[in-house]
PDB file of C-alpha atoms in Angstrom:
ATOM      1  CA  MET V   1      92.720   9.199  -9.051  1.00  0.00           C
ATOM      2  CA  ASP V   2      94.343   5.810  -9.433  1.00  0.00           C
ATOM      3  CA  LYS V   3      95.381   4.008  -6.264  1.00  0.00           C
ATOM      4  CA  ILE V   4      98.765   2.374  -6.669  1.00  0.00           C
ATOM      5  CA  ILE V   5     101.032  -0.004  -4.797  1.00  0.00           C
ATOM      6  CA  PHE V   6     104.668   1.087  -4.721  1.00  0.00           C
ATOM      7  CA  VAL V   7     107.116  -1.724  -3.931  1.00  0.00           C
ATOM      8  CA  ASP V   8     110.490  -0.538  -2.659  1.00  0.00           C
ATOM      9  CA  SER V   9     112.494  -3.758  -2.629  1.00  0.00           C
ATOM     10  CA  ASN V  10     115.854  -2.794  -1.205  1.00  0.00           C
ATOM     11  CA  PHE V  11     116.302  -5.321   1.561  1.00  0.00           C
ATOM     12  CA  GLY V  12     118.678  -8.233   1.625  1.00  0.00           C
ATOM     13  CA  ARG V  13     119.400 -10.585  -1.226  1.00  0.00           C
ATOM     14  CA  PHE V  14     117.234 -12.212  -3.857  1.00  0.00           C
ATOM     15  CA  ALA V  15     114.612 -13.995  -1.744  1.00  0.00           C
ATOM     16  CA  ASN V  16     114.254 -11.181   0.795  1.00  0.00           C
ATOM     17  CA  GLN V  17     113.614  -8.841  -2.108  1.00  0.00           C
ATOM     18  CA  LEU V  18     110.902 -11.151  -3.422  1.00  0.00           C
ATOM     19  CA  PHE V  19     108.707 -11.004  -0.327  1.00  0.00           C
ATOM     20  CA  PRO V  20     107.620  -7.345  -0.735  1.00  0.00           C
ATOM     21  CA  LEU V  21     106.535  -8.320  -4.249  1.00  0.00           C
ATOM     22  CA  PHE V  22     104.672 -11.346  -2.842  1.00  0.00           C
ATOM     23  CA  VAL V  23     102.777  -9.027  -0.484  1.00  0.00           C
ATOM     24  CA  ALA V  24     102.041  -6.526  -3.259  1.00  0.00           C
ATOM     25  CA  LEU V  25     100.619  -9.211  -5.531  1.00  0.00           C
ATOM     26  CA  THR V  26      98.428 -10.500  -2.702  1.00  0.00           C
ATOM     27  CA  ILE V  27      97.023  -7.040  -1.944  1.00  0.00           C
ATOM     28  CA  TYR V  28      96.568  -6.232  -5.624  1.00  0.00           C
ATOM     29  CA  GLU V  29      94.471  -9.356  -6.188  1.00  0.00           C
ATOM     30  CA  ARG V  30      92.510  -9.126  -2.932  1.00  0.00           C
ATOM     31  CA  ASP V  31      91.737  -5.406  -3.024  1.00  0.00           C
ATOM     32  CA  LYS V  32      90.568  -4.464  -6.493  1.00  0.00           C
ATOM     33  CA  CYS V  33      90.747  -0.737  -5.740  1.00  0.00           C
ATOM     34  CA  TYR V  34      94.439  -0.704  -6.654  1.00  0.00           C
ATOM     35  CA  SER V  35      95.033  -0.183 -10.352  1.00  0.00           C
ATOM     36  CA  LYS V  36      98.824  -0.433 -10.572  1.00  0.00           C
ATOM     37  CA  ILE V  37     101.900  -1.916  -8.953  1.00  0.00           C
ATOM     38  CA  TYR V  38     105.173  -0.077  -9.388  1.00  0.00           C
ATOM     39  CA  PHE V  39     108.277  -1.979  -8.506  1.00  0.00           C
ATOM     40  CA  LYS V  40     111.641  -0.520  -7.621  1.00  0.00           C
ATOM     41  CA  ASN V  41     114.766  -2.556  -6.956  1.00  0.00           C
ATOM     42  CA  TYR V  42     117.800  -0.314  -7.042  1.00  0.00           C
ATOM     43  CA  HIS V  43     120.651  -2.405  -5.660  1.00  0.00           C
ATOM     44  CA  SER V  44     123.766  -1.534  -7.604  1.00  0.00           C
ATOM     45  CA  ASN V  45     126.122  -3.826  -5.692  1.00  0.00           C
ATOM     46  CA  HIS V  46     126.675  -6.826  -7.962  1.00  0.00           C
ATOM     47  CA  THR V  47     127.377  -9.047  -4.938  1.00  0.00           C
ATOM     48  CA  ILE V  48     123.738  -8.739  -3.900  1.00  0.00           C
ATOM     49  CA  LYS V  49     121.479 -10.933  -5.970  1.00  0.00           C
ATOM     50  CA  ARG V  50     118.796  -8.789  -7.545  1.00  0.00           C
ATOM     51  CA  ILE V  51     115.439  -9.734  -8.892  1.00  0.00           C
ATOM     52  CA  PRO V  52     116.201  -9.994 -12.618  1.00  0.00           C
ATOM     53  CA  GLU V  53     114.438  -7.613 -14.949  1.00  0.00           C
ATOM     54  CA  TYR V  54     112.794 -10.383 -16.916  1.00  0.00           C
ATOM     55  CA  ILE V  55     110.993 -11.609 -13.786  1.00  0.00           C
ATOM     56  CA  VAL V  56     109.511  -8.152 -13.326  1.00  0.00           C
ATOM     57  CA  GLU V  57     108.738  -7.954 -17.041  1.00  0.00           C
ATOM     58  CA  HIS V  58     106.899 -11.238 -16.644  1.00  0.00           C
ATOM     59  CA  PHE V  59     104.556  -9.570 -14.158  1.00  0.00           C
ATOM     60  CA  SER V  60     104.166  -6.599 -16.479  1.00  0.00           C
ATOM     61  CA  LYS V  61     102.646  -8.941 -19.033  1.00  0.00           C
ATOM     62  CA  GLU V  62     100.566 -10.878 -16.523  1.00  0.00           C
ATOM     63  CA  LEU V  63      99.251  -7.748 -14.813  1.00  0.00           C
ATOM     64  CA  LYS V  64      98.638  -5.716 -17.982  1.00  0.00           C
ATOM     65  CA  GLU V  65     101.543  -3.314 -17.625  1.00  0.00           C
ATOM     66  CA  VAL V  66     101.004  -2.524 -13.960  1.00  0.00           C
ATOM     67  CA  VAL V  67     104.586  -3.261 -12.949  1.00  0.00           C
ATOM     68  CA  CYS V  68     107.404  -0.869 -13.742  1.00  0.00           C
ATOM     69  CA  PHE V  69     111.097  -1.662 -13.365  1.00  0.00           C
ATOM     70  CA  ASP V  70     112.820   1.452 -14.673  1.00  0.00           C
ATOM     71  CA  ASP V  71     114.371   3.263 -11.693  1.00  0.00           C
ATOM     72  CA  CYS V  72     114.001   6.771 -13.096  1.00  0.00           C
ATOM     73  CA  LYS V  73     110.357   6.192 -13.944  1.00  0.00           C
ATOM     74  CA  CYS V  74     109.729   4.786 -10.461  1.00  0.00           C
ATOM     75  CA  ASP V  75     111.347   7.845  -8.879  1.00  0.00           C
ATOM     76  CA  GLU V  76     109.110  10.063 -10.962  1.00  0.00           C
ATOM     77  CA  ILE V  77     106.017   8.107  -9.906  1.00  0.00           C
ATOM     78  CA  TRP V  78     107.037   8.172  -6.259  1.00  0.00           C
ATOM     79  CA  GLU V  79     107.605  11.932  -6.305  1.00  0.00           C
ATOM     80  CA  LYS V  80     104.237  12.413  -7.950  1.00  0.00           C
ATOM     81  CA  HIS V  81     102.342  10.328  -5.398  1.00  0.00           C
ATOM     82  CA  LYS V  82     104.316  10.589  -2.166  1.00  0.00           C
ATOM     83  CA  ASN V  83     102.096  13.319  -0.709  1.00  0.00           C
ATOM     84  CA  GLU V  84      98.879  11.623  -1.789  1.00  0.00           C
ATOM     85  CA  ARG V  85      98.547   9.218   1.104  1.00  0.00           C
ATOM     86  CA  GLU V  86      95.052   8.217   0.153  1.00  0.00           C
ATOM     87  CA  SER V  87      96.181   6.940  -3.252  1.00  0.00           C
ATOM     88  CA  ILE V  88      99.409   5.039  -2.530  1.00  0.00           C
ATOM     89  CA  LEU V  89     100.390   2.010  -0.529  1.00  0.00           C
ATOM     90  CA  LEU V  90     104.138   1.753   0.082  1.00  0.00           C
ATOM     91  CA  ILE V  91     105.518  -1.734   0.731  1.00  0.00           C
ATOM     92  CA  ARG V  92     109.134  -2.030   1.812  1.00  0.00           C
ATOM     93  CA  GLY V  93     111.479  -3.877   4.136  1.00  0.00           C
ATOM     94  CA  TYR V  94     111.310  -7.363   5.620  1.00  0.00           C
ATOM     95  CA  CYS V  95     108.010  -8.858   4.470  1.00  0.00           C
ATOM     96  CA  GLN V  96     108.541 -12.570   5.076  1.00  0.00           C
ATOM     97  CA  ASP V  97     105.294 -13.004   6.962  1.00  0.00           C
ATOM     98  CA  MET V  98     102.821 -15.574   5.699  1.00  0.00           C
ATOM     99  CA  ASN V  99     100.012 -13.588   7.359  1.00  0.00           C
ATOM    100  CA  LEU V 100     100.497 -11.062   4.555  1.00  0.00           C
ATOM    101  CA  ILE V 101     100.720 -13.501   1.660  1.00  0.00           C
ATOM    102  CA  ASP V 102      98.182 -15.596  -0.223  1.00  0.00           C
ATOM    103  CA  VAL V 103     100.024 -18.539  -1.750  1.00  0.00           C
ATOM    104  CA  ASN V 104      97.140 -19.281  -4.124  1.00  0.00           C
ATOM    105  CA  ILE V 105      97.661 -15.843  -5.636  1.00  0.00           C
ATOM    106  CA  LEU V 106     101.414 -16.401  -5.904  1.00  0.00           C
ATOM    107  CA  ASN V 107     100.821 -19.673  -7.731  1.00  0.00           C
ATOM    108  CA  LYS V 108      98.829 -17.714 -10.306  1.00  0.00           C
ATOM    109  CA  TYR V 109     101.774 -15.486 -11.153  1.00  0.00           C
ATOM    110  CA  PHE V 110     104.919 -17.362 -10.152  1.00  0.00           C
ATOM    111  CA  TYR V 111     106.059 -20.198 -12.354  1.00  0.00           C
ATOM    112  CA  CYS V 112     109.377 -21.071 -13.912  1.00  0.00           C
ATOM    113  CA  PRO V 113     110.231 -18.919 -16.964  1.00  0.00           C
ATOM    114  CA  LYS V 114     110.590 -20.950 -20.142  1.00  0.00           C
ATOM    115  CA  ASP V 115     114.292 -20.233 -20.603  1.00  0.00           C
ATOM    116  CA  VAL V 116     115.128 -21.333 -17.057  1.00  0.00           C
ATOM    117  CA  GLU V 117     112.871 -24.356 -17.406  1.00  0.00           C
ATOM    118  CA  MET V 118     114.767 -25.381 -20.541  1.00  0.00           C
ATOM    119  CA  ILE V 119     118.122 -25.059 -18.758  1.00  0.00           C
ATOM    120  CA  ILE V 120     116.902 -27.224 -15.887  1.00  0.00           C
ATOM    121  CA  SER V 121     115.429 -29.813 -18.235  1.00  0.00           C
ATOM    122  CA  ASN V 122     118.610 -30.023 -20.305  1.00  0.00           C
ATOM    123  CA  LEU V 123     120.802 -30.391 -17.214  1.00  0.00           C
ATOM    124  CA  TYR V 124     118.726 -32.617 -14.943  1.00  0.00           C
ATOM    125  CA  GLY V 125     115.776 -33.926 -16.920  1.00  0.00           C
ATOM    126  CA  ASP V 126     112.232 -34.116 -15.594  1.00  0.00           C
ATOM    127  CA  LEU V 127     112.211 -33.294 -11.874  1.00  0.00           C
ATOM    128  CA  SER V 128     108.492 -33.855 -11.274  1.00  0.00           C
ATOM    129  CA  ASP V 129     109.277 -37.182  -9.587  1.00  0.00           C
ATOM    130  CA  TYR V 130     112.002 -35.733  -7.334  1.00  0.00           C
ATOM    131  CA  ILE V 131     112.214 -34.110  -3.934  1.00  0.00           C
ATOM    132  CA  CYS V 132     114.309 -30.946  -3.597  1.00  0.00           C
ATOM    133  CA  LEU V 133     116.763 -30.671  -0.711  1.00  0.00           C
ATOM    134  CA  HIS V 134     118.162 -27.195  -0.061  1.00  0.00           C
ATOM    135  CA  VAL V 135     121.289 -27.039   2.110  1.00  0.00           C
ATOM    136  CA  ARG V 136     122.181 -23.466   3.078  1.00  0.00           C
ATOM    137  CA  ARG V 137     125.591 -23.080   4.690  1.00  0.00           C
ATOM    138  CA  GLY V 138     127.970 -20.413   3.304  1.00  0.00           C
ATOM    139  CA  ASP V 139     127.275 -17.175   5.164  1.00  0.00           C
ATOM    140  CA  TYR V 140     125.504 -19.058   7.964  1.00  0.00           C
ATOM    141  CA  LEU V 141     128.854 -20.281   9.277  1.00  0.00           C
ATOM    142  CA  HIS V 142     130.502 -16.935  10.071  1.00  0.00           C
ATOM    143  CA  SER V 143     130.069 -13.246  10.940  1.00  0.00           C
ATOM    144  CA  GLY V 144     127.842 -14.060  13.892  1.00  0.00           C
ATOM    145  CA  ASN V 145     125.245 -15.758  11.698  1.00  0.00           C
ATOM    146  CA  GLU V 146     126.093 -19.102  13.279  1.00  0.00           C
ATOM    147  CA  ASN V 147     124.320 -17.815  16.410  1.00  0.00           C
ATOM    148  CA  ILE V 148     121.137 -17.107  14.491  1.00  0.00           C
ATOM    149  CA  TYR V 149     120.759 -19.618  11.658  1.00  0.00           C
ATOM    150  CA  PRO V 150     120.944 -23.374  12.214  1.00  0.00           C
ATOM    151  CA  THR V 151     122.497 -25.522   9.500  1.00  0.00           C
ATOM    152  CA  LEU V 152     121.254 -28.941   8.455  1.00  0.00           C
ATOM    153  CA  THR V 153     123.259 -31.964   9.598  1.00  0.00           C
ATOM    154  CA  PRO V 154     123.689 -35.201   7.641  1.00  0.00           C
ATOM    155  CA  GLU V 155     121.729 -37.033  10.349  1.00  0.00           C
ATOM    156  CA  TYR V 156     118.837 -34.575  10.085  1.00  0.00           C
ATOM    157  CA  ILE V 157     118.767 -34.821   6.299  1.00  0.00           C
ATOM    158  CA  ASP V 158     118.802 -38.627   6.370  1.00  0.00           C
ATOM    159  CA  ARG V 159     115.993 -38.619   8.931  1.00  0.00           C
ATOM    160  CA  CYS V 160     113.816 -36.248   6.873  1.00  0.00           C
ATOM    161  CA  ILE V 161     114.260 -38.298   3.734  1.00  0.00           C
ATOM    162  CA  GLU V 162     113.543 -41.589   5.494  1.00  0.00           C
ATOM    163  CA  LYS V 163     110.590 -40.214   7.485  1.00  0.00           C
ATOM    164  CA  TYR V 164     108.781 -38.140   4.883  1.00  0.00           C
ATOM    165  CA  PHE V 165     110.144 -39.159   1.487  1.00  0.00           C
ATOM    166  CA  PRO V 166     111.307 -42.790   1.721  1.00  0.00           C
ATOM    167  CA  CYS V 167     112.661 -44.255  -1.511  1.00  0.00           C
ATOM    168  CA  GLU V 168     112.160 -40.946  -3.333  1.00  0.00           C
ATOM    169  CA  LYS V 169     114.724 -39.471  -5.681  1.00  0.00           C
ATOM    170  CA  VAL V 170     116.271 -36.271  -4.327  1.00  0.00           C
ATOM    171  CA  ILE V 171     117.976 -33.350  -6.060  1.00  0.00           C
ATOM    172  CA  CYS V 172     120.226 -31.322  -3.781  1.00  0.00           C
ATOM    173  CA  ILE V 173     120.838 -27.607  -4.248  1.00  0.00           C
ATOM    174  CA  SER V 174     123.342 -25.807  -2.061  1.00  0.00           C
ATOM    175  CA  ASP V 175     125.816 -22.962  -1.680  1.00  0.00           C
ATOM    176  CA  ASP V 176     128.278 -25.532  -0.307  1.00  0.00           C
ATOM    177  CA  MET V 177     128.145 -28.427  -2.728  1.00  0.00           C
ATOM    178  CA  ASN V 178     131.521 -29.801  -1.599  1.00  0.00           C
ATOM    179  CA  TRP V 179     130.107 -30.365   1.884  1.00  0.00           C
ATOM    180  CA  CYS V 180     126.988 -31.980   0.453  1.00  0.00           C
ATOM    181  CA  LYS V 181     128.957 -34.395  -1.695  1.00  0.00           C
ATOM    182  CA  ALA V 182     131.279 -35.265   1.178  1.00  0.00           C
ATOM    183  CA  ASN V 183     128.411 -35.960   3.572  1.00  0.00           C
ATOM    184  CA  LEU V 184     125.472 -37.139   1.450  1.00  0.00           C
ATOM    185  CA  SER V 185     126.967 -39.189  -1.382  1.00  0.00           C
ATOM    186  CA  GLY V 186     126.255 -42.399   0.515  1.00  0.00           C
ATOM    187  CA  ASN V 187     122.593 -42.065  -0.466  1.00  0.00           C
ATOM    188  CA  SER V 188     122.347 -43.286  -4.065  1.00  0.00           C
ATOM    189  CA  ASN V 189     118.949 -41.582  -4.456  1.00  0.00           C
ATOM    190  CA  ILE V 190     120.519 -38.118  -4.204  1.00  0.00           C
ATOM    191  CA  ILE V 191     121.792 -36.241  -7.241  1.00  0.00           C
ATOM    192  CA  PHE V 192     123.585 -32.911  -6.911  1.00  0.00           C
ATOM    193  CA  ALA V 193     122.598 -29.807  -8.866  1.00  0.00           C
ATOM    194  CA  ASP V 194     126.193 -28.838  -9.649  1.00  0.00           C
ATOM    195  CA  LYS V 195     126.093 -28.432 -13.416  1.00  0.00           C
ATOM    196  CA  CYS V 196     125.169 -24.770 -13.481  1.00  0.00           C
ATOM    197  CA  ASP V 197     126.228 -21.955 -11.141  1.00  0.00           C
ATOM    198  CA  ASN V 198     122.998 -20.010 -11.417  1.00  0.00           C
ATOM    199  CA  TYR V 199     120.900 -19.105  -8.382  1.00  0.00           C
ATOM    200  CA  LEU V 200     117.762 -18.761 -10.520  1.00  0.00           C
ATOM    201  CA  VAL V 201     118.144 -22.366 -11.645  1.00  0.00           C
ATOM    202  CA  ASP V 202     118.430 -23.440  -8.006  1.00  0.00           C
ATOM    203  CA  PHE V 203     115.491 -21.256  -7.011  1.00  0.00           C
ATOM    204  CA  TYR V 204     113.108 -22.656  -9.600  1.00  0.00           C
ATOM    205  CA  ILE V 205     114.232 -26.249  -9.089  1.00  0.00           C
ATOM    206  CA  GLN V 206     112.517 -25.941  -5.701  1.00  0.00           C
ATOM    207  CA  SER V 207     109.213 -25.161  -7.406  1.00  0.00           C
ATOM    208  CA  MET V 208     109.331 -28.107  -9.828  1.00  0.00           C
ATOM    209  CA  THR V 209     109.610 -31.107  -7.491  1.00  0.00           C
ATOM    210  CA  LYS V 210     106.923 -32.935  -5.519  1.00  0.00           C
ATOM    211  CA  GLY V 211     108.246 -31.918  -2.127  1.00  0.00           C
ATOM    212  CA  ASN V 212     110.892 -29.858  -0.355  1.00  0.00           C
ATOM    213  CA  ILE V 213     113.322 -30.288   2.506  1.00  0.00           C
ATOM    214  CA  CYS V 214     114.204 -26.743   3.488  1.00  0.00           C
ATOM    215  CA  SER V 215     116.964 -24.928   5.293  1.00  0.00           C
ATOM    216  CA  SER V 216     116.210 -22.016   7.642  1.00  0.00           C
ATOM    217  CA  SER V 217     116.317 -19.686   4.688  1.00  0.00           C
ATOM    218  CA  SER V 218     114.123 -17.182   2.870  1.00  0.00           C
ATOM    219  CA  PHE V 219     115.402 -18.747  -0.339  1.00  0.00           C
ATOM    220  CA  SER V 220     113.998 -22.113   0.784  1.00  0.00           C
ATOM    221  CA  VAL V 221     110.643 -20.706   1.849  1.00  0.00           C
ATOM    222  CA  ALA V 222     110.170 -18.557  -1.258  1.00  0.00           C
ATOM    223  CA  GLY V 223     111.009 -21.420  -3.611  1.00  0.00           C
ATOM    224  CA  SER V 224     108.848 -23.909  -1.724  1.00  0.00           C
ATOM    225  CA  ILE V 225     105.680 -21.828  -1.387  1.00  0.00           C
ATOM    226  CA  ILE V 226     105.462 -21.393  -5.156  1.00  0.00           C
ATOM    227  CA  ASN V 227     105.651 -25.185  -5.516  1.00  0.00           C
ATOM    228  CA  PRO V 228     102.068 -26.421  -6.072  1.00  0.00           C
ATOM    229  CA  TYR V 229     102.937 -29.628  -4.169  1.00  0.00           C
ATOM    230  CA  ARG V 230     102.517 -28.346  -0.657  1.00  0.00           C
ATOM    231  CA  LYS V 231     104.770 -30.708   1.194  1.00  0.00           C
ATOM    232  CA  MET V 232     107.723 -28.931   2.738  1.00  0.00           C
ATOM    233  CA  VAL V 233     109.787 -29.937   5.761  1.00  0.00           C
ATOM    234  CA  ILE V 234     111.428 -27.173   7.768  1.00  0.00           C
ATOM    235  CA  PRO V 235     113.880 -27.353  10.677  1.00  0.00           C
ATOM    236  CA  SER V 236     112.563 -26.638  14.151  1.00  0.00           C
ATOM    237  CA  PRO V 237     113.451 -24.215  15.579  1.00  0.00           C
ATOM    238  CA  PHE V 238     113.605 -22.259  12.342  1.00  0.00           C
ATOM    239  CA  PHE V 239     115.955 -19.674  13.854  1.00  0.00           C
ATOM    240  CA  LYS V 240     118.093 -20.075  16.956  1.00  0.00           C
ATOM    241  CA  ARG V 241     116.672 -16.775  18.193  1.00  0.00           C
ATOM    242  CA  PRO V 242     112.866 -16.652  18.310  1.00  0.00           C
ATOM    243  CA  ILE V 243     111.075 -13.984  16.267  1.00  0.00           C
ATOM    244  CA  GLY V 244     107.685 -13.216  17.749  1.00  0.00           C
ATOM    245  CA  GLY V 245     104.551 -12.258  15.870  1.00  0.00           C
ATOM    246  CA  ILE V 246     105.748 -13.296  12.402  1.00  0.00           C
ATOM    247  CA  ASN V 247     104.841 -16.454  10.520  1.00  0.00           C
ATOM    248  CA  LEU V 248     108.029 -17.130   8.577  1.00  0.00           C
ATOM    249  CA  TYR V 249     106.652 -20.221   6.841  1.00  0.00           C
ATOM    250  CA  PRO V 250     103.206 -21.509   5.764  1.00  0.00           C
ATOM    251  CA  SER V 251     100.853 -23.395   8.036  1.00  0.00           C
ATOM    252  CA  TRP V 252     101.258 -26.630   6.083  1.00  0.00           C
ATOM    253  CA  ALA V 253     105.032 -26.773   6.647  1.00  0.00           C
ATOM    254  CA  ILE V 254     106.113 -29.889   8.532  1.00  0.00           C
ATOM    255  CA  LYS V 255     108.364 -29.057  11.494  1.00  0.00           C
ATOM    256  CA  GLU V 256     111.152 -31.529  12.122  1.00  0.00           C
ATOM    257  CA  ILE V 257     113.346 -31.057  15.176  1.00  0.00           C
ATOM    258  CA  LEU V 258     116.913 -30.242  14.192  1.00  0.00           C
TER     259      LEU V 258
END
């Protein structure tokens, strides 16, 4: 009987949904007794950013058809295996824990799709000599999130650039580009990724530069850990409320006091 990994990715937005897949890929590569990964992402709310089908199809090709996206087929597989505890590993929920993830394995499977790479190249040119700055604000400023998630300040950003990436060119991605332009335009080395309103473009930009300045965001961490240049600066503390027992970011991340 085949042992399978069933990924039920129904938690949060795009990056939060990626982490169960990150864990599944790690287990699949480490433990060769699993023959298949089945992936289910059944968010129907268009306001929640889903993992696009073509990303999952990409893994289907890389993993020799071991990933399945079709919801009905996944339901059928789950019903078939749900009582066979010895043959199925169910991965679901909040999986942003670097103890569960092997970044070397992710680098084997995660790279920018050609169509997204072409969009980025046409809009911003070659980013291999840039640093990526991600400024997350938006939902962090209301609904109680301001008590949990810190937001980067202009002073912090300037300090990170000067301290870790002096004289480097920087591309800024953000969900609040107006704030970024109002507060960061004084640095002539910064360009703003404002030519395309596409979160996948922003996500993969993070993986194409030679370093990252991150926000306290799963989007930042996910995009940075698939960047082969392992130089990422994260704010410290990462969250205003401590979360014990979970490594939210990789060991090589540079902590800069916010």
